Short mmCIF file of C-alpha atoms in Angstrom, two decimals:
data_model
loop_
_atom_site.label_atom_id
_atom_site.label_comp_id
_atom_site.label_asym_id
_atom_site.label_seq_id
_atom_site.Cartn_x
_atom_site.Cartn_y
_atom_site.Cartn_z
CA MET A 1 -6.70 17.04 13.61
CA THR A 2 -7.35 13.35 14.14
CA LEU A 3 -9.07 11.36 11.46
CA ILE A 4 -10.82 8.12 12.38
CA ALA A 5 -11.77 6.63 9.04
CA LYS A 6 -14.07 3.70 9.63
CA GLU A 7 -17.57 3.14 8.36
CA PRO A 8 -19.94 0.66 10.04
CA GLY A 9 -18.94 -2.87 9.19
CA ALA A 10 -15.64 -1.90 7.56
CA ALA A 11 -12.13 -2.23 8.93
CA ILE A 12 -9.55 0.55 9.14
CA PRO A 13 -8.35 1.92 6.76
CA PRO A 14 -11.72 2.09 4.98
CA ALA A 15 -12.63 -1.51 4.23
CA ALA A 16 -9.01 -2.67 4.50
CA ALA A 17 -9.98 -6.01 6.04
CA PRO A 18 -7.49 -7.84 8.28
CA PRO A 19 -5.59 -10.48 6.29
CA GLY A 20 -7.52 -13.69 6.07
CA SER A 21 -10.77 -12.20 7.30
CA ALA A 22 -12.78 -12.45 4.09
CA PRO A 23 -15.17 -15.37 3.77
CA PRO A 24 -14.30 -18.08 1.29
CA THR A 25 -16.09 -17.94 -2.02
CA PRO A 26 -16.13 -20.16 -5.12
CA THR A 27 -13.20 -19.33 -7.34
CA PRO A 28 -13.09 -19.58 -11.13
CA THR A 29 -9.88 -20.62 -12.81
CA SER A 30 -9.57 -17.58 -15.06
CA GLY A 31 -11.14 -14.28 -15.98
CA SER A 32 -13.58 -14.58 -18.87
CA LEU A 33 -14.35 -12.04 -21.57
CA ALA A 34 -17.84 -11.64 -20.12
CA GLN A 35 -16.34 -10.73 -16.74
CA VAL A 36 -14.04 -8.17 -18.33
CA VAL A 37 -16.92 -6.58 -20.23
CA ARG A 38 -19.04 -6.53 -17.07
CA LEU A 39 -16.26 -4.83 -15.11
CA LEU A 40 -15.72 -2.19 -17.81
CA VAL A 41 -19.46 -1.50 -18.05
CA VAL A 42 -19.76 -1.02 -14.29
CA LEU A 43 -16.73 1.29 -14.23
CA ALA A 44 -18.11 3.30 -17.16
CA ILE A 45 -21.54 3.68 -15.51
CA VAL A 46 -20.06 4.74 -12.17
CA THR A 47 -17.74 7.23 -13.85
CA ALA A 48 -20.56 8.67 -15.95
CA ILE A 49 -22.79 9.12 -12.88
CA PHE A 50 -20.09 10.95 -10.93
CA LEU A 51 -19.14 13.16 -13.86
CA ALA A 52 -22.79 13.97 -14.67
CA ALA A 53 -23.28 15.02 -11.05
CA GLY A 54 -20.19 17.24 -11.19
CA LEU A 55 -18.37 14.98 -8.71
CA GLY A 56 -15.27 14.21 -10.72
CA ASP A 57 -12.97 15.38 -7.90
CA LEU A 58 -14.76 13.09 -5.46
CA LEU A 59 -14.47 10.12 -7.82
CA LEU A 60 -10.74 10.72 -8.22
CA PHE A 61 -10.23 10.92 -4.47
CA ILE A 62 -12.20 7.71 -3.90
CA ALA A 63 -9.99 6.01 -6.49
CA ILE A 64 -6.90 7.28 -4.64
CA LEU A 65 -8.21 5.88 -1.34
CA ILE A 66 -8.87 2.50 -2.97
CA VAL A 67 -5.30 2.45 -4.30
CA ILE A 68 -4.01 3.24 -0.81
CA VAL A 69 -6.05 0.40 0.70
CA MET A 70 -4.83 -2.06 -1.93
CA LEU A 71 -1.23 -1.03 -1.25
CA HIS A 72 -1.94 -1.79 2.40
CA GLU A 73 -3.16 -5.24 1.39
CA LEU A 74 -0.19 -5.63 -0.95
CA GLY A 75 2.06 -5.35 2.10
CA HIS A 76 0.31 -8.33 3.71
CA PHE A 77 0.18 -10.21 0.39
CA ALA A 78 3.86 -9.80 -0.53
CA THR A 79 5.23 -10.61 2.92
CA ALA A 80 2.92 -13.64 3.28
CA LYS A 81 4.07 -14.99 -0.09
CA TRP A 82 7.69 -14.32 0.86
CA SER A 83 7.15 -16.13 4.18
CA GLY A 84 5.79 -19.23 2.44
CA MET A 85 2.23 -18.83 3.68
CA LYS A 86 -0.69 -19.87 1.49
CA VAL A 87 -2.51 -16.83 0.05
CA THR A 88 -5.73 -17.74 -1.73
CA GLU A 89 -7.31 -14.35 -2.58
CA TYR A 90 -6.34 -10.76 -3.34
CA PHE A 91 -9.42 -8.69 -4.16
CA VAL A 92 -10.45 -5.09 -4.69
CA GLY A 93 -13.89 -4.51 -3.20
CA PHE A 94 -16.47 -6.76 -1.55
CA GLY A 95 -19.73 -8.46 -2.52
CA PRO A 96 -20.46 -10.05 -5.90
CA ARG A 97 -17.46 -10.82 -8.09
CA LEU A 98 -17.19 -8.71 -11.26
CA TRP A 99 -13.93 -10.14 -12.56
CA SER A 100 -11.25 -12.50 -11.35
CA VAL A 101 -8.35 -14.58 -12.58
CA ARG A 102 -6.39 -17.36 -10.90
CA ARG A 103 -2.62 -17.46 -11.02
CA GLY A 104 -1.23 -20.47 -9.22
CA GLU A 105 -2.96 -20.88 -5.87
CA THR A 106 -4.11 -17.25 -5.67
CA GLU A 107 -7.21 -15.66 -7.17
CA TYR A 108 -6.98 -11.96 -8.08
CA GLY A 109 -10.05 -9.91 -8.85
CA VAL A 110 -12.53 -7.09 -8.46
CA LYS A 111 -15.85 -7.18 -6.60
CA ALA A 112 -18.90 -4.97 -6.95
CA ILE A 113 -18.71 -2.84 -3.78
CA PRO A 114 -15.62 -0.61 -4.05
CA ALA A 115 -15.30 -0.12 -0.29
CA GLY A 116 -11.67 -1.22 -0.12
CA GLY A 117 -10.22 -4.69 -0.48
CA TYR A 118 -8.73 -7.71 1.25
CA VAL A 119 -6.13 -10.47 1.09
CA ARG A 120 -6.97 -13.96 2.37
CA ILE A 121 -4.18 -15.84 4.14
CA THR A 122 -4.92 -19.40 5.16
CA GLY A 123 -5.17 -20.12 8.88
CA PHE A 124 -4.97 -16.56 10.10
CA THR A 125 -6.54 -17.48 13.47
CA VAL A 126 -6.76 -20.66 15.51
CA LEU A 127 -10.52 -20.67 14.92
CA GLU A 128 -10.25 -21.23 11.16
CA GLU A 129 -10.67 -24.79 9.89
CA VAL A 130 -7.92 -25.70 7.44
CA ALA A 131 -7.22 -28.79 5.37
CA GLU A 132 -4.53 -30.95 6.97
CA GLU A 133 -2.16 -30.62 4.02
CA ASP A 134 -2.35 -26.78 4.23
CA GLU A 135 -1.72 -26.53 7.97
CA PRO A 136 2.12 -26.20 7.71
CA ARG A 137 1.66 -23.12 5.50
CA THR A 138 -0.91 -21.34 7.65
CA TYR A 139 -0.21 -18.01 9.28
CA ARG A 140 -0.71 -19.50 12.74
CA GLN A 141 2.00 -22.15 12.24
CA GLN A 142 4.73 -19.66 11.31
CA PRO A 143 7.42 -18.46 13.73
CA PHE A 144 6.74 -15.24 15.59
CA TRP A 145 9.05 -13.07 13.49
CA LYS A 146 7.22 -14.03 10.28
CA ARG A 147 3.81 -13.38 11.84
CA LEU A 148 5.09 -10.03 13.12
CA ILE A 149 6.28 -9.00 9.66
CA VAL A 150 3.10 -10.10 7.87
CA GLY A 151 0.76 -8.63 10.48
CA SER A 152 2.44 -5.21 10.52
CA ALA A 153 3.22 -5.03 6.79
CA GLY A 154 -0.03 -3.20 6.00
CA SER A 155 0.72 -0.36 8.39
CA ALA A 156 4.34 -0.32 7.23
CA MET A 157 3.08 0.27 3.69
CA HIS A 158 1.15 3.34 4.88
CA PHE A 159 4.30 4.84 6.36
CA ILE A 160 6.29 4.02 3.21
CA ILE A 161 3.62 5.80 1.14
CA ALA A 162 3.71 8.77 3.52
CA LEU A 163 7.51 9.00 3.26
CA VAL A 164 7.44 8.83 -0.56
CA LEU A 165 4.78 11.54 -0.74
CA ALA A 166 6.66 13.69 1.80
CA PHE A 167 9.83 13.36 -0.28
CA ILE A 168 7.92 14.40 -3.42
CA VAL A 169 6.48 17.45 -1.62
CA VAL A 170 9.88 18.57 -0.30
CA LEU A 171 11.70 17.99 -3.57
CA SER A 172 9.01 19.56 -5.77
CA PHE A 173 7.74 22.40 -3.61
CA GLY A 174 10.59 23.04 -1.17
CA VAL A 175 10.33 23.61 2.56
CA SER A 176 8.82 26.51 4.42
CA SER A 177 11.25 29.23 5.40
CA ASN A 178 11.06 32.27 7.66
CA ASN A 179 10.99 34.49 4.60
CA VAL A 180 7.82 35.86 2.98
CA GLN A 181 6.92 36.10 -0.68
CA VAL A 182 4.91 38.87 -2.31
CA ALA A 183 1.96 36.94 -3.76
CA GLN A 184 0.57 39.99 -5.57
CA LEU A 185 0.39 43.76 -5.45
CA ASP A 186 -2.89 45.17 -4.17
CA HIS A 187 -4.71 48.02 -5.87
CA TRP A 188 -6.46 50.73 -3.87
CA GLN A 189 -9.51 52.52 -5.21
CA GLY A 190 -8.73 56.13 -6.08
CA VAL A 191 -4.98 55.66 -5.44
CA ALA A 192 -2.71 55.67 -8.48
CA ARG A 193 0.27 54.00 -6.80
CA THR A 194 0.46 52.18 -3.47
CA PRO A 195 3.54 52.54 -1.23
CA ALA A 196 4.75 49.13 -2.46
CA GLN A 197 4.48 50.23 -6.09
CA VAL A 198 6.28 53.49 -5.31
CA ALA A 199 9.10 51.51 -3.67
CA GLY A 200 9.35 49.20 -6.71
CA LEU A 201 8.28 45.92 -5.08
CA ARG A 202 6.98 43.24 -7.45
CA SER A 203 4.98 40.05 -7.27
CA GLY A 204 7.37 37.17 -6.57
CA ASP A 205 9.85 39.19 -4.52
CA VAL A 206 11.00 37.25 -1.43
CA ILE A 207 11.19 39.55 1.59
CA THR A 208 14.00 38.52 3.93
CA SER A 209 14.25 41.34 6.49
CA VAL A 210 12.56 44.42 7.90
CA ASN A 211 14.54 47.30 9.43
CA GLY A 212 17.69 45.19 9.22
CA LYS A 213 16.27 42.25 11.18
CA ALA A 214 15.70 38.83 9.62
CA LEU A 215 12.07 37.80 9.31
CA ASN A 216 10.44 35.11 11.39
CA GLY A 217 7.39 34.50 9.22
CA ILE A 218 4.45 36.50 7.87
CA ASP A 219 3.27 37.76 11.27
CA ASN A 220 6.65 39.35 11.87
CA LEU A 221 6.36 41.44 8.70
CA THR A 222 2.66 42.32 8.94
CA LYS A 223 3.09 43.55 12.52
CA ALA A 224 6.02 45.72 11.50
CA ILE A 225 4.02 47.25 8.63
CA ALA A 226 0.81 47.64 10.66
CA GLY A 227 2.61 49.46 13.46
CA SER A 228 4.57 51.85 11.24
CA ALA A 229 1.88 53.97 9.58
CA GLY A 230 3.55 57.19 8.41
CA THR A 231 7.01 55.97 9.46
CA PRO A 232 9.48 54.73 6.80
CA ILE A 233 10.69 51.15 7.17
CA THR A 234 13.50 49.34 5.36
CA ILE A 235 12.62 46.11 3.59
CA GLY A 236 15.26 43.66 2.37
CA PHE A 237 14.25 41.26 -0.39
CA GLU A 238 15.57 38.92 -3.05
CA ARG A 239 14.69 39.05 -6.74
CA ASP A 240 16.15 36.69 -9.33
CA GLY A 241 18.78 35.61 -6.81
CA GLN A 242 19.95 39.16 -6.16
CA ALA A 243 19.61 40.93 -2.79
CA HIS A 244 17.91 44.34 -2.74
CA GLN A 245 16.79 46.86 -0.16
CA VAL A 246 14.12 49.57 -0.35
CA THR A 247 12.54 52.11 1.95
CA VAL A 248 8.76 52.20 2.05
CA THR A 249 6.34 54.24 4.15
CA PRO A 250 3.18 52.39 5.24
CA GLN A 251 -0.05 54.34 4.91
CA LYS A 252 -2.99 54.25 7.31
CA GLY A 253 -5.92 52.22 6.05
CA GLN A 254 -8.43 54.95 6.87
CA GLY A 255 -10.64 55.59 3.83
CA ILE A 256 -8.86 53.00 1.67
CA THR A 257 -10.85 50.32 -0.18
CA LEU A 258 -9.32 47.43 -2.11
CA SER A 259 -10.12 47.16 -5.80
CA GLY A 260 -11.41 43.83 -7.06
CA ALA A 261 -11.82 42.33 -3.59
CA GLY A 262 -15.49 42.92 -3.00
CA GLY A 263 -14.81 46.47 -1.93
CA GLN A 264 -13.02 45.39 1.25
CA LYS A 265 -12.13 48.32 3.48
CA LEU A 266 -8.82 48.40 5.33
CA SER A 267 -8.58 48.89 9.08
CA PRO A 268 -8.36 52.65 9.69
CA ASN A 269 -5.58 52.67 12.30
CA LYS A 270 -3.21 50.09 10.82
CA GLY A 271 -0.43 50.64 8.31
CA TYR A 272 -0.47 49.10 4.83
CA ILE A 273 1.85 49.16 1.83
CA GLY A 274 -0.36 47.31 -0.69
CA ILE A 275 0.93 43.75 -0.90
CA ALA A 276 -0.61 40.31 -0.40
CA LEU A 277 1.78 37.85 1.27
CA GLU A 278 2.34 34.11 1.32
CA PRO A 279 4.98 31.91 2.99
CA ALA A 280 8.18 31.55 1.00
CA THR A 281 9.72 28.14 0.40
CA ALA A 282 13.34 27.10 -0.02
CA SER A 283 14.39 24.27 -2.34
CA GLU A 284 16.40 21.29 -1.10
CA ASN A 285 18.63 18.79 -2.89
CA PRO A 286 17.49 15.14 -3.05
CA LEU A 287 19.76 13.98 -0.21
CA ARG A 288 18.55 16.65 2.21
CA ALA A 289 14.99 16.10 1.01
CA VAL A 290 15.14 12.50 2.28
CA GLY A 291 16.07 13.68 5.76
CA THR A 292 13.42 16.39 5.72
CA ALA A 293 10.77 13.87 4.58
CA PHE A 294 11.60 11.59 7.52
CA ALA A 295 11.51 14.55 9.91
CA ASN A 296 8.15 15.74 8.59
CA VAL A 297 6.57 12.29 8.78
CA GLY A 298 7.98 11.89 12.29
CA SER A 299 6.48 15.21 13.34
CA TYR A 300 3.06 14.36 11.86
CA THR A 301 3.16 10.94 13.50
CA SER A 302 3.90 12.41 16.91
CA GLN A 303 0.99 14.82 16.56
CA GLU A 304 -1.43 12.11 15.45
CA VAL A 305 -0.43 9.71 18.23
CA GLY A 306 -1.42 12.44 20.68
CA GLY A 307 -4.63 13.07 18.77
CA ILE A 308 -5.64 9.39 18.72
CA VAL A 309 -4.90 8.98 22.44
CA LYS A 310 -6.98 12.07 23.16
CA THR A 311 -9.87 10.89 20.99
CA PHE A 312 -10.10 7.51 22.73
CA SER A 313 -9.67 9.00 26.20
CA ALA A 314 -12.59 9.68 28.54
CA SER A 315 -12.26 13.42 27.96
CA GLY A 316 -12.12 12.89 24.20
CA ILE A 317 -15.28 10.78 24.15
CA GLU A 318 -16.97 13.34 26.39
CA SER A 319 -15.94 16.07 23.96
CA VAL A 320 -17.48 14.12 21.07
CA TYR A 321 -20.69 13.72 23.09
CA HIS A 322 -20.90 17.48 23.64
CA GLN A 323 -20.27 18.13 19.93
CA VAL A 324 -23.03 15.74 18.90
CA THR A 325 -25.52 17.18 21.39
CA ASN A 326 -24.52 20.86 21.20
CA SER A 327 -24.37 22.66 17.87
CA LYS A 328 -22.16 25.45 19.23
CA ASP A 329 -19.55 22.98 20.49
CA ALA A 330 -19.62 21.18 17.13
CA ALA A 331 -19.14 24.42 15.19
CA LYS A 332 -16.27 25.44 17.46
CA ALA A 333 -14.54 22.06 17.06
CA ALA A 334 -14.94 22.14 13.28
CA LYS A 335 -13.08 25.46 13.14
CA ASN A 336 -10.22 24.33 15.38
CA PRO A 337 -8.06 21.57 13.83
CA ASN A 338 -6.38 21.00 17.21
CA ASN A 339 -9.60 19.58 18.67
CA ALA A 340 -9.76 15.80 18.87
CA ARG A 341 -12.70 14.91 16.67
CA PRO A 342 -13.42 11.71 14.75
CA VAL A 343 -13.62 12.17 11.00
CA SER A 344 -15.48 9.56 8.96
CA LEU A 345 -15.10 8.61 5.32
CA VAL A 346 -17.62 11.35 4.58
CA GLY A 347 -15.31 13.93 6.13
CA ILE A 348 -12.22 12.48 4.51
CA ALA A 349 -13.88 12.63 1.09
CA SER A 350 -14.89 16.25 1.71
CA LEU A 351 -11.37 17.17 2.76
CA GLY A 352 -10.00 15.35 -0.27
CA VAL A 353 -12.15 17.37 -2.68
CA GLN A 354 -11.16 20.60 -0.91
CA ALA A 355 -7.49 19.65 -1.12
CA GLN A 356 -7.71 18.93 -4.85
CA GLN A 357 -9.31 22.30 -5.45
CA ALA A 358 -6.67 24.04 -3.28
CA GLY A 359 -3.77 22.56 -5.23
CA LEU A 360 -1.47 19.57 -5.58
CA VAL A 361 0.65 20.32 -2.53
CA ASP A 362 -2.45 20.44 -0.30
CA LEU A 363 -3.66 17.12 -1.71
CA LEU A 364 -0.29 15.47 -1.15
CA ASN A 365 -0.07 16.77 2.41
CA LEU A 366 -3.57 15.45 3.16
CA LEU A 367 -2.65 12.03 1.75
CA ILE A 368 0.46 11.98 3.93
CA LEU A 369 -1.69 12.64 6.98
CA ILE A 370 -4.29 10.04 5.98
CA ASN A 371 -1.65 7.33 5.51
CA ILE A 372 -0.05 8.07 8.86
CA ILE A 373 -3.41 7.85 10.62
CA PHE A 374 -4.41 4.64 8.82
CA GLY A 375 -1.05 3.15 9.75
CA LEU A 376 -1.36 4.10 13.41
CA ILE A 377 -4.98 3.02 13.86
CA ASN A 378 -4.37 -0.32 12.15
CA MET A 379 -1.68 -1.09 14.72
CA LEU A 380 -3.86 -0.50 17.77
CA PRO A 381 -3.42 -3.72 19.80
CA MET A 382 -7.01 -4.87 19.51
CA ILE A 383 -8.66 -7.47 17.29
CA PRO A 384 -9.93 -7.15 14.54
CA LEU A 385 -7.19 -4.63 13.66
CA ASP A 386 -3.77 -5.76 12.45
CA GLY A 387 -2.21 -4.65 15.71
CA GLY A 388 -4.51 -7.02 17.59
CA HIS A 389 -3.25 -10.03 15.63
CA VAL A 390 0.34 -8.90 16.16
CA ALA A 391 -0.36 -8.56 19.90
CA VAL A 392 -1.76 -12.11 20.03
CA ALA A 393 1.31 -13.44 18.21
CA ALA A 394 3.57 -11.60 20.64
CA TYR A 395 1.64 -12.95 23.64
CA GLU A 396 1.93 -16.52 22.35
CA TRP A 397 5.64 -16.08 21.78
CA ILE A 398 6.16 -14.75 25.30
CA ARG A 399 4.12 -17.57 26.87
CA THR A 400 5.96 -20.32 24.98
CA ARG A 401 8.65 -21.95 27.12
CA LYS A 402 11.79 -23.40 25.66
CA GLY A 403 11.40 -27.09 24.93
CA GLN A 404 7.62 -26.91 25.34
CA PRO A 405 4.91 -27.04 22.62
CA TYR A 406 4.12 -23.66 21.12
CA TYR A 407 1.52 -21.88 23.26
CA ARG A 408 -1.78 -21.12 21.51
CA ALA A 409 -3.91 -18.31 22.93
CA ASP A 410 -7.66 -18.75 23.19
CA ILE A 411 -8.76 -15.57 21.43
CA THR A 412 -12.39 -16.22 22.31
CA LYS A 413 -11.53 -14.97 25.82
CA LEU A 414 -10.80 -11.58 24.23
CA PHE A 415 -14.25 -11.28 22.69
CA PRO A 416 -15.85 -9.31 25.58
CA VAL A 417 -13.06 -6.72 25.38
CA VAL A 418 -13.30 -6.72 21.60
CA PHE A 419 -17.05 -6.07 21.77
CA VAL A 420 -16.48 -3.07 24.04
CA PHE A 421 -13.75 -1.73 21.74
CA VAL A 422 -15.89 -2.18 18.64
CA ALA A 423 -18.84 -0.53 20.40
CA VAL A 424 -16.74 2.52 21.28
CA LEU A 425 -15.39 2.58 17.72
CA LEU A 426 -18.89 2.47 16.26
CA VAL A 427 -20.00 5.32 18.50
CA LEU A 428 -17.09 7.40 17.23
CA VAL A 429 -17.81 6.37 13.64
CA PHE A 430 -21.48 7.34 13.70
CA SER A 431 -20.62 10.52 15.61
CA GLY A 432 -18.05 11.34 12.95
CA VAL A 433 -20.55 10.80 10.15
CA PHE A 434 -23.11 13.03 11.89
CA LEU A 435 -20.60 15.80 12.57
CA ASP A 436 -19.11 15.60 9.07
CA ILE A 437 -22.57 16.14 7.60
CA THR A 438 -23.83 18.80 10.00
CA HIS A 439 -20.55 20.63 10.72
CA PRO A 440 -18.00 19.74 8.04
CA ILE A 441 -14.35 20.59 8.61
CA LYS A 442 -12.82 23.11 6.23
CA LEU A 443 -9.18 23.02 5.21
CA PRO A 444 -7.27 25.98 6.70
#
């Protein structure tokens, strides 16, 4: 599933503006008490509105996204400071200033529209007018390697966040294994004891084999049970670290109704033993968890690169067109996470609320995916994204000949291409908003 998180007029990730892109504004020397009170009042009102509307989960997820965006900007901010560039602003939000404070040459603060944030680096493009005394410390006057580091630092932060979250998931929740865990024992109406209860299986047992063969996931076990109605099978399992083995005879589902499940009837010709299953996980030590986290992030990244390429391809755009104009195509795409479909901030927020309700591990996995996608999209080699500025810096470096003045690219020549790119992006954005409202994606 490919997420393209960009609202009209905002940069990617949501409102994470390219460094130096924010317009200059008057800057106070320090935060006043009135500003602090105003900020607290606004936060209290916003929180009260969300909570009164029963949207506490949504508010929390929005706050998480804002933190992610500001960590993106922190990457630009920290590397620019380290490189000796002049950084004049580091702000959360856009629009009217609610609170700010100046420390040295940099103003830190919060603005009224919480759509992300920005960091302002002096002289980020050749088009910006800069005071003569500040020119040596502008972004554009720095050597290529410094511009490369500063320009890509935002995306690097997303991948660092993804790796940290992936490590937490692996260390706290383990990794998926081929084994299967008994989530709970089912109860059948009119049946005193199910085959699983007769065999002595319990909730929490980890099933490792069937008929002497190691499992290869849930499907392996369910197929063996479903195809063995009336025929005993041998199930190997672990309980409290001890290996056990039992013989159980699946029973045909004909005439059997589950208790407490809305009166669900079982398929008449399949075998059942009366257990609900879930994937089993295996714990890992911290050292192995680091390697697994890198592997998982690498796997997600590979998948999302393919998804982004597909979304921006001619076939991907055609697919989006059919989804927007054909309700059946849209419904089909919403049910299939492998379809390349743009997802707006509306969809991301919806997925975030679903993930919170599903559990912490689902939320963490979604945040890993979001950070990877933000990191990848930000590095697309097209202005106004970070990758576009890095590409310009690389082009200038390549064109500069030894002993010659540093080559300066005329970025205005890129504007026609940029307009086309932005137009395509806006089409995908508005399509994503429409599809997220009319055919929202549900977490599997």
